[in-house]
PDB file of C-alpha atoms in Angstrom:
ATOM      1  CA  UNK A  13     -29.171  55.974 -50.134  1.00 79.00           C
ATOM      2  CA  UNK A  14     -25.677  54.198 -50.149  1.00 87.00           C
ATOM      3  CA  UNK A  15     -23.897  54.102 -46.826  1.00 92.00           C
ATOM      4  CA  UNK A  16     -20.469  52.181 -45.816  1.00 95.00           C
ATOM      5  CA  UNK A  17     -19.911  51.478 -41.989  1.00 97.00           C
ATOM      6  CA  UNK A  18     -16.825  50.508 -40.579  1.00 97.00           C
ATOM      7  CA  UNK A  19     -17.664  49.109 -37.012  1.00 96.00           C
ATOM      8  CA  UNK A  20     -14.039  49.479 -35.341  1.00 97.00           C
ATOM      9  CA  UNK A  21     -12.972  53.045 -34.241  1.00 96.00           C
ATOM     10  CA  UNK A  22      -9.472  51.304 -34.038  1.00 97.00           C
ATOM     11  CA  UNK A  23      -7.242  47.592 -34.785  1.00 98.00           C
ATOM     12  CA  UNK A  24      -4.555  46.591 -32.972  1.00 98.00           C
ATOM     13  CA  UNK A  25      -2.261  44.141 -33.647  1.00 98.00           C
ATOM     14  CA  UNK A  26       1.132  42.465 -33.681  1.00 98.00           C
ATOM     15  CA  UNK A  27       3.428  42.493 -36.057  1.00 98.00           C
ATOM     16  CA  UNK A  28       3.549  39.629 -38.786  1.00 97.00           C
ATOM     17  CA  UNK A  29      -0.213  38.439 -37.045  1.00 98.00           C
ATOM     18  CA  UNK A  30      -2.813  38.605 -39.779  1.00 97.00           C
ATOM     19  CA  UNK A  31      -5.126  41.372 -39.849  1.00 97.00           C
ATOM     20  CA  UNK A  32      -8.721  42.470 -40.601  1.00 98.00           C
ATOM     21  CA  UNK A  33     -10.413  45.906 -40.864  1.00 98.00           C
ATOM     22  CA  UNK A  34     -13.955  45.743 -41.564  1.00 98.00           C
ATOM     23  CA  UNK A  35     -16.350  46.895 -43.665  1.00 98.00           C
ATOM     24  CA  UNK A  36     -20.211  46.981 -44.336  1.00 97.00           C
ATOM     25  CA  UNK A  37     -22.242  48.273 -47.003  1.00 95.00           C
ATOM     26  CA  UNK A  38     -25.838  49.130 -47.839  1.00 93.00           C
ATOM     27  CA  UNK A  39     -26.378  49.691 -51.306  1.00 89.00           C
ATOM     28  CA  UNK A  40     -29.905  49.891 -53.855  1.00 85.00           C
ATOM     29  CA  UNK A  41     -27.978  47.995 -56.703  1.00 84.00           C
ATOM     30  CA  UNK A  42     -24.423  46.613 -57.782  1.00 85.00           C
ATOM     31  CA  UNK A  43     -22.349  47.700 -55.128  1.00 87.00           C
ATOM     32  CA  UNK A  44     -19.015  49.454 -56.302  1.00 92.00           C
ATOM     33  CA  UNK A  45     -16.762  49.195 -53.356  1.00 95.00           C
ATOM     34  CA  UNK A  46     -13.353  50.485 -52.776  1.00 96.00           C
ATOM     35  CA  UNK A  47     -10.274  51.011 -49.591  1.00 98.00           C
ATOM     36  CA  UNK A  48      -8.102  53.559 -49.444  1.00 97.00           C
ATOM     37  CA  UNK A  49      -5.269  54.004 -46.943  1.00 97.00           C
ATOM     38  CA  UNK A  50      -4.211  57.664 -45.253  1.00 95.00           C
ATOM     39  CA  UNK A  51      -0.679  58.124 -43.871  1.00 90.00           C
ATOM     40  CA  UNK A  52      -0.063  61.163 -41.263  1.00 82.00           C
ATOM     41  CA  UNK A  53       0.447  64.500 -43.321  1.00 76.00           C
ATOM     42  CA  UNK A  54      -0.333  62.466 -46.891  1.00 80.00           C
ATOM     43  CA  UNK A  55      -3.043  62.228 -49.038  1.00 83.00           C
ATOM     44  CA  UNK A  56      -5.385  59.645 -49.539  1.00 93.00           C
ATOM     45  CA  UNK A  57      -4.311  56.562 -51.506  1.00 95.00           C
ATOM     46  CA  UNK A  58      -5.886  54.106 -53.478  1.00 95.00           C
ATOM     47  CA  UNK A  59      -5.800  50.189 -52.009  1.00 96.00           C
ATOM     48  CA  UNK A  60      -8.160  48.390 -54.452  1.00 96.00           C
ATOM     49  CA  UNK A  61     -11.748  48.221 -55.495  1.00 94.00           C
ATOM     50  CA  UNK A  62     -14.852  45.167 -56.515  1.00 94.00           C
ATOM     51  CA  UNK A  63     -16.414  46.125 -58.784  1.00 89.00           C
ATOM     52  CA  UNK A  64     -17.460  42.637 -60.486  1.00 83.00           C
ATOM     53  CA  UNK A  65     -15.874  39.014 -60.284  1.00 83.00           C
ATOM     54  CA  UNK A  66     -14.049  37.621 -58.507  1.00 88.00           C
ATOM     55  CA  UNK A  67     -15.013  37.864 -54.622  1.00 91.00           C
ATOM     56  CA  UNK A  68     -11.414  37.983 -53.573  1.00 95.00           C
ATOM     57  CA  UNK A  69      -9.711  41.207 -54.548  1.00 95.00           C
ATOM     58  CA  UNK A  70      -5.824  41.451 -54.375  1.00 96.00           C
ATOM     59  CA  UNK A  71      -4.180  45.319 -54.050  1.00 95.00           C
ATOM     60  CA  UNK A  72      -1.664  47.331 -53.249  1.00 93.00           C
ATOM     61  CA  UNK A  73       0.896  46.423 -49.920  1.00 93.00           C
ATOM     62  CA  UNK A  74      -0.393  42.612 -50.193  1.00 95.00           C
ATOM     63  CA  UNK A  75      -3.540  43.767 -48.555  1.00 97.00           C
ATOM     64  CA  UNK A  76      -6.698  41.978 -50.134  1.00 97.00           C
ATOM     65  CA  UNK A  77     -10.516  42.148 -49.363  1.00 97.00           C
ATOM     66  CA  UNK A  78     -13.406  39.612 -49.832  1.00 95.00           C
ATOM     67  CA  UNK A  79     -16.654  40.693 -51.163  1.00 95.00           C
ATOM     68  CA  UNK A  80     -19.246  38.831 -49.312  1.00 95.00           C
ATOM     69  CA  UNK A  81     -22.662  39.261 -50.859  1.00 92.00           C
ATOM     70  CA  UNK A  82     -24.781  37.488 -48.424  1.00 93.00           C
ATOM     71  CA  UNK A  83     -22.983  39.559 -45.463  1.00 94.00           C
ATOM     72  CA  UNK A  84     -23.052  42.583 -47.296  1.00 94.00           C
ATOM     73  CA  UNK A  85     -19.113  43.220 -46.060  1.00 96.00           C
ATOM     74  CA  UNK A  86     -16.102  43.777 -47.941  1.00 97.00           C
ATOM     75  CA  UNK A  87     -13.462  43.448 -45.394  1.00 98.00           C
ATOM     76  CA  UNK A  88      -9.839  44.253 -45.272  1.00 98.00           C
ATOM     77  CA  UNK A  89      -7.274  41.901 -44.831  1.00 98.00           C
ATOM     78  CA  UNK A  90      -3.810  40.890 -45.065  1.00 98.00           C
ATOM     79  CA  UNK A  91      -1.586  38.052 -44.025  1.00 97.00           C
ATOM     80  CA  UNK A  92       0.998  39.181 -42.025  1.00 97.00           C
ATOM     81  CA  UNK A  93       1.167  43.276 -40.763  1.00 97.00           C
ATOM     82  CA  UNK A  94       3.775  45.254 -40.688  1.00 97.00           C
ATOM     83  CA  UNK A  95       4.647  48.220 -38.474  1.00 96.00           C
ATOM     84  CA  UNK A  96       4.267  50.246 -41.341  1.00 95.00           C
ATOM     85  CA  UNK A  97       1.128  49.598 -41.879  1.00 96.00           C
ATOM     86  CA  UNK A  98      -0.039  51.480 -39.447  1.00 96.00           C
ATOM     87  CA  UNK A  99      -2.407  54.051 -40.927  1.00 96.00           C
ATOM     88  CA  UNK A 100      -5.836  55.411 -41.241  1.00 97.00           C
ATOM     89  CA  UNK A 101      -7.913  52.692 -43.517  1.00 98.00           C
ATOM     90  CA  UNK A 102     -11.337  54.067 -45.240  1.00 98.00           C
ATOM     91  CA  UNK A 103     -14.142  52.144 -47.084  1.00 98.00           C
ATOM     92  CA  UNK A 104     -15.969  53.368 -49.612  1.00 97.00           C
ATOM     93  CA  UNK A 105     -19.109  52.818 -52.107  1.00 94.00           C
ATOM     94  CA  UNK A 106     -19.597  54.385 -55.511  1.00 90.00           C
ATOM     95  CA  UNK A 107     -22.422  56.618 -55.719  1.00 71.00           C
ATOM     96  CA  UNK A 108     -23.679  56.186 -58.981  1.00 78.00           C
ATOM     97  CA  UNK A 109     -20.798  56.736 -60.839  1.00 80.00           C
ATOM     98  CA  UNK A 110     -19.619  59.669 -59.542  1.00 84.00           C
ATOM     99  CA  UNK A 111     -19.375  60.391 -56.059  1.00 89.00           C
ATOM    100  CA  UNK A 112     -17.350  58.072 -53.332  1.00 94.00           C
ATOM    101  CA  UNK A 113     -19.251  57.474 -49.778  1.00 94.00           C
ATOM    102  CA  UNK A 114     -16.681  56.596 -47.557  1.00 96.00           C
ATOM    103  CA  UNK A 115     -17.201  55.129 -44.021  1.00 96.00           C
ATOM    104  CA  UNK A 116     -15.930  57.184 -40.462  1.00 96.00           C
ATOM    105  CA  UNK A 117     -12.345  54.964 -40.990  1.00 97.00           C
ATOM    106  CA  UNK A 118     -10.456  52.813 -38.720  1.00 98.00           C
ATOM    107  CA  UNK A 119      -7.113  53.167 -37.295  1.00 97.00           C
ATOM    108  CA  UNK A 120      -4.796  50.052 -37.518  1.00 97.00           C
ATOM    109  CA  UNK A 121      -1.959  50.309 -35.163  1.00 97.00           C
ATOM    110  CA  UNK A 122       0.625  47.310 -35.990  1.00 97.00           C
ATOM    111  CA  UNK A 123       3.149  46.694 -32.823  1.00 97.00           C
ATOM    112  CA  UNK A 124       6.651  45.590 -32.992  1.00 94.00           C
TER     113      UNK A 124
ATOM    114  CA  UNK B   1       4.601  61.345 -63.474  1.00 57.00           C
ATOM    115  CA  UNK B   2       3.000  64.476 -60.808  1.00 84.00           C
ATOM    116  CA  UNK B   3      -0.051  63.528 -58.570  1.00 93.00           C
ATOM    117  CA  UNK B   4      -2.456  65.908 -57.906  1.00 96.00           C
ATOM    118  CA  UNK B   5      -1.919  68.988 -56.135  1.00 96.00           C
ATOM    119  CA  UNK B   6      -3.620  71.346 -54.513  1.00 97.00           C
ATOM    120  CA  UNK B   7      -2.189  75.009 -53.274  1.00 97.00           C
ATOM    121  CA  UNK B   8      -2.028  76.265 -50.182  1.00 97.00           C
ATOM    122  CA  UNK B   9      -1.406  73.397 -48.299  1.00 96.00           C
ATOM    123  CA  UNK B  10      -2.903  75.613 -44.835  1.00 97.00           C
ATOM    124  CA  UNK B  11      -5.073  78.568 -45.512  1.00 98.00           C
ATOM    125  CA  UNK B  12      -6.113  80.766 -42.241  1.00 98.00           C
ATOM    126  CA  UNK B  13      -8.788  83.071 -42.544  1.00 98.00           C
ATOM    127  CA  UNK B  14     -11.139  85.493 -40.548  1.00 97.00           C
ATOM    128  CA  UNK B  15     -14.732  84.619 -40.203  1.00 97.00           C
ATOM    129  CA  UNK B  16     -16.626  86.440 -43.189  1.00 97.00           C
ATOM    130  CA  UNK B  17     -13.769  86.318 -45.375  1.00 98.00           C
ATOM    131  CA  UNK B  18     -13.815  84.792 -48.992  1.00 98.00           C
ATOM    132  CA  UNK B  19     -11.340  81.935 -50.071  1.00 98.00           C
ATOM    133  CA  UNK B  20      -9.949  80.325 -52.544  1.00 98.00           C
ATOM    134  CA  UNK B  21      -8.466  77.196 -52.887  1.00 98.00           C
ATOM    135  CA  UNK B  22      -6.933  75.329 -55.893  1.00 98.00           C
ATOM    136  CA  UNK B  23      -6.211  72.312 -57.628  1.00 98.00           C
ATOM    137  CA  UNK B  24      -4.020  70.554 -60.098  1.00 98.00           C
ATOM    138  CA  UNK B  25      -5.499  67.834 -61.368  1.00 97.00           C
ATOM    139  CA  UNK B  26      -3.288  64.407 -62.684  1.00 96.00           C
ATOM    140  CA  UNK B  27      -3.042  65.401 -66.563  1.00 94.00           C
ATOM    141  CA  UNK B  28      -5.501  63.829 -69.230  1.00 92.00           C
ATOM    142  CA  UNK B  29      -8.032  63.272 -66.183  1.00 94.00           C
ATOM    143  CA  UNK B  30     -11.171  64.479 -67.238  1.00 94.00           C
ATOM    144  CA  UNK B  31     -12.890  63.979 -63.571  1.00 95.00           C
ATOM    145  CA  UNK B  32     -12.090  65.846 -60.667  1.00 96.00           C
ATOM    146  CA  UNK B  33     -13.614  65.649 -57.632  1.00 97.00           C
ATOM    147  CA  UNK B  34     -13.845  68.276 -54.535  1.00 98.00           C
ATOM    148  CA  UNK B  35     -14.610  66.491 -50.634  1.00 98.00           C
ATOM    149  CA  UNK B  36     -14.458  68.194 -47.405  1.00 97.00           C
ATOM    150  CA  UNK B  37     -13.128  65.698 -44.386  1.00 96.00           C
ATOM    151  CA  UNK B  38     -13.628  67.008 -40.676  1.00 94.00           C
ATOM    152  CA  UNK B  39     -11.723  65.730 -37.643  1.00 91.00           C
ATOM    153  CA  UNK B  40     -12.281  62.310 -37.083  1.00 88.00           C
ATOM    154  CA  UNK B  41     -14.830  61.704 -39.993  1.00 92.00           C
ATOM    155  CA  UNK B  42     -14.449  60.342 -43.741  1.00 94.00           C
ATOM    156  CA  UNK B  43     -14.047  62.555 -46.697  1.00 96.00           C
ATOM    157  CA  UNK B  44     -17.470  63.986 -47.282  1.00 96.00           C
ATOM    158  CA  UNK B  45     -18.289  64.503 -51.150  1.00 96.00           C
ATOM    159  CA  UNK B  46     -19.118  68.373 -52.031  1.00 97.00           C
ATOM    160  CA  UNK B  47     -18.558  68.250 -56.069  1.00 97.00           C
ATOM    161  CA  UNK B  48     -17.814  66.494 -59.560  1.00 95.00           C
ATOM    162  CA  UNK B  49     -16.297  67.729 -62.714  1.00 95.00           C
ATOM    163  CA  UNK B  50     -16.677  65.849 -65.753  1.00 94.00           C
ATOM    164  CA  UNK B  51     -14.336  68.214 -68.092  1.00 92.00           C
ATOM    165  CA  UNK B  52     -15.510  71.578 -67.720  1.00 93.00           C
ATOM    166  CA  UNK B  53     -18.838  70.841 -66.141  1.00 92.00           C
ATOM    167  CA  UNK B  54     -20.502  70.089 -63.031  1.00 91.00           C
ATOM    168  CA  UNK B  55     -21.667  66.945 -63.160  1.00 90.00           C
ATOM    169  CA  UNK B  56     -23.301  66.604 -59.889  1.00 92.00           C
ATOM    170  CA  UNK B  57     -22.631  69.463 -57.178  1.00 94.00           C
ATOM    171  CA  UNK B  58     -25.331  67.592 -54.505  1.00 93.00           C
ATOM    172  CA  UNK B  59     -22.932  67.763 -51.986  1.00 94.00           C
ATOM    173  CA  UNK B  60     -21.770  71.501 -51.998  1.00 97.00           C
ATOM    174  CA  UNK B  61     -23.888  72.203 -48.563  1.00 95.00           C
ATOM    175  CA  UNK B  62     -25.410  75.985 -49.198  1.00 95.00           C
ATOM    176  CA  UNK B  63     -24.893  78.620 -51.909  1.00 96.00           C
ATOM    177  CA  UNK B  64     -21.658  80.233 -50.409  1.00 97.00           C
ATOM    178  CA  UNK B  65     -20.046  76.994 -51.997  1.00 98.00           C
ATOM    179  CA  UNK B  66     -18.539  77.490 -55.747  1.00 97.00           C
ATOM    180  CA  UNK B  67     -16.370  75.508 -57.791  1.00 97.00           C
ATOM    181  CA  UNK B  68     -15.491  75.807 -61.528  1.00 97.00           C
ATOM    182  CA  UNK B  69     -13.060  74.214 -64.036  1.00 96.00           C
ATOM    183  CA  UNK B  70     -13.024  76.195 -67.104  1.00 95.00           C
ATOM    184  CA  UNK B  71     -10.732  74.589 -69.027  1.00 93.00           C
ATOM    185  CA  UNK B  72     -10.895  71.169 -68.165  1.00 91.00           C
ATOM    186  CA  UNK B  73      -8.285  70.919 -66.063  1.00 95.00           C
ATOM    187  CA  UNK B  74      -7.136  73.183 -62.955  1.00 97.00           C
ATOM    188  CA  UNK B  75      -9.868  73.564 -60.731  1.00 98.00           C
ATOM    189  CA  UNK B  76     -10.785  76.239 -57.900  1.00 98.00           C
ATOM    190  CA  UNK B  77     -13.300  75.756 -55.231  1.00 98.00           C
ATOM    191  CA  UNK B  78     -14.802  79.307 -53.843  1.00 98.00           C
ATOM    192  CA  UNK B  79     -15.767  79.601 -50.015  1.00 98.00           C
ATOM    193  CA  UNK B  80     -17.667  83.502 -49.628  1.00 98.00           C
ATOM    194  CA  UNK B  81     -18.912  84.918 -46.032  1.00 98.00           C
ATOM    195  CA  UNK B  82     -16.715  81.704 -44.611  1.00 98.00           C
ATOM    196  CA  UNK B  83     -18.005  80.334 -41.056  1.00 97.00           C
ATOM    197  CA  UNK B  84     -16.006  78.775 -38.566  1.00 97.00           C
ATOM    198  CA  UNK B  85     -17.750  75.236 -39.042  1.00 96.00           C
ATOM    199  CA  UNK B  86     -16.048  75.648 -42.919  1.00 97.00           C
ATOM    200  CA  UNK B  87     -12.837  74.703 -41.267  1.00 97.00           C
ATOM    201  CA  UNK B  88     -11.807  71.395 -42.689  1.00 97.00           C
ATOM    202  CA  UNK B  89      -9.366  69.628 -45.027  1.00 96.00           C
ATOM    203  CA  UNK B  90     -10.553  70.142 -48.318  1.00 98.00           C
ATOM    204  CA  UNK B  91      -9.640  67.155 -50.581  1.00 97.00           C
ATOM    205  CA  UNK B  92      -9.169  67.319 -54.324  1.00 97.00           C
ATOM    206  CA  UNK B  93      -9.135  63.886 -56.695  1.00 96.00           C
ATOM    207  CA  UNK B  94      -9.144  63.415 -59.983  1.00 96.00           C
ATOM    208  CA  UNK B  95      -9.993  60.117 -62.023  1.00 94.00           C
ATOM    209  CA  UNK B  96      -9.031  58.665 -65.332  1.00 92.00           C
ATOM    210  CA  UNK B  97     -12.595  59.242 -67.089  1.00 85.00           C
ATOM    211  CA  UNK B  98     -14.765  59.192 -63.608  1.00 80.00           C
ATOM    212  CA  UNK B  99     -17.103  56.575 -63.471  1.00 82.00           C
ATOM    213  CA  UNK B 100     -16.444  53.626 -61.142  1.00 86.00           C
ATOM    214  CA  UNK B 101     -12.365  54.179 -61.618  1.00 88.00           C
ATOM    215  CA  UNK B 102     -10.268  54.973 -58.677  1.00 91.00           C
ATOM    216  CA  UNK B 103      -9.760  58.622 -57.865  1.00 94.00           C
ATOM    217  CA  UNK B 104      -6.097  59.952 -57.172  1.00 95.00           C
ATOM    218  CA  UNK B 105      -6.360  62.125 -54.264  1.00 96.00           C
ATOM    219  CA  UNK B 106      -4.157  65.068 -53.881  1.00 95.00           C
ATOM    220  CA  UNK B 107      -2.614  66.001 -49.991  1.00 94.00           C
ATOM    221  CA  UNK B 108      -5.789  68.484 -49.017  1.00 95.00           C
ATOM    222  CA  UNK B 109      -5.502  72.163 -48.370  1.00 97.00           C
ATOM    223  CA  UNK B 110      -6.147  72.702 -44.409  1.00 96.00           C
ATOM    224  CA  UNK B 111      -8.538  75.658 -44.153  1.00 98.00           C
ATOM    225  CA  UNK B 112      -8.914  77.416 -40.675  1.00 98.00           C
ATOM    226  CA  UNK B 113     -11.753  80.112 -40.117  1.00 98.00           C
ATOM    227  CA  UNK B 114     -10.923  82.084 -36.847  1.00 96.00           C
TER     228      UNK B 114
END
């Protein structure tokens, strides 16, 4: 079975300090990982995804994530926060093609 | 151009009572996707569509679970005899052509079972 875990209940941080929201992954095959972001009262939205390549993976918001193979981790991470990123962050592997597994989510909280 | 959307936004129902709950997918996306997501807990996969089909309803969790598409593109997912542990935010995405492309998520209808 594929699984995602995401260690940290909860991130806090400063503002313009870099941050990092991780992510593990356990996966029989080519893992297909992906980050999404949830706002209070809005839907889900797409970050970025690995799929193949290039271990570095640059998104949405200047966030980026590096696939580590070895460490079986695809962490979250950006150079300096913002206040308004403060938001509910999930993981998440590709089951097969069709289905995404996504980890419990962590809560960033970025202070002024 | 529209996301996807998904009517009602809160739904609050007696315990026993059937429900439905529906959504719009992004238009030309020929996979939609249905997940459940309880307090505190990631989005929990229930079904796919791949046009008018189910392509893989392994996580729909008993038989009082239903969802169909039948013309490709709105889609309504059916709740009979609902229990109080169906109360959840019930997530709708769609996807370009499915496979490993990112899925649009709509804002979730919020169903309550008193």
């Amino acid at each position: 079975a594929q699984s995602v875990a995401q260690p940290e209940d909860q991130v806090n941080v400063a503002e313009g300090n870099p941050l990092t929201v991780k992510c593990t992954y356990s996966v029989s095959g080519n893992p297909y990982l992906f980050w999404y972001v949830q706002y209070p009262n809005r839907g889900l939205q797409f970050l970025l995804k690995y799929i193949t390549g290039d271990n570095l993976v640059k998104g949405s918001y200047g966030f980026e994530a590096e696939f580590n193979k070895s460490q079986t981790s695809f962490h979250l991470k950006k150079p300096s926060a913002l206040v308004s990123d403060s938001a509910l962050y999930f993981c998440a592997v590709n089951q097969a093609g069709t289905a995404l597994i996504f980890g419990k989510g962590t809560t960033l909280s970025v202070s002024s | 151009g529209a996301g996807v959307s998904q009517t009602p936004s809160n739904k609050v129902t007696e315990k026993g009572k059937y429900v439905e709950l529906r959504c719009d997918p992004i238009s030309g996306h020929t996979a939609l996707y249905w997940y459940r997501q309880s307090l505190g807990q990631g989005p929990e996969f229930l079904i796919y569509f791949q046009g008018t089909g189910a392509a893989d309803d392994s996580g729909l969790p008993n038989d009082r679970f239903f969802a169909v598409r039948p013309e490709g593109s709105v889609s309504t997912l059916k709740i009979q005899r609902t229990e109080r542990g169906d109360s959840a935010v019930y997530l709708c995405a769609s996807s370009a052509s499915g496979g490993y492309n990112e899925q649009f998520f709509g804002p979730g209808t919020r169903l309550t079972v008193l």
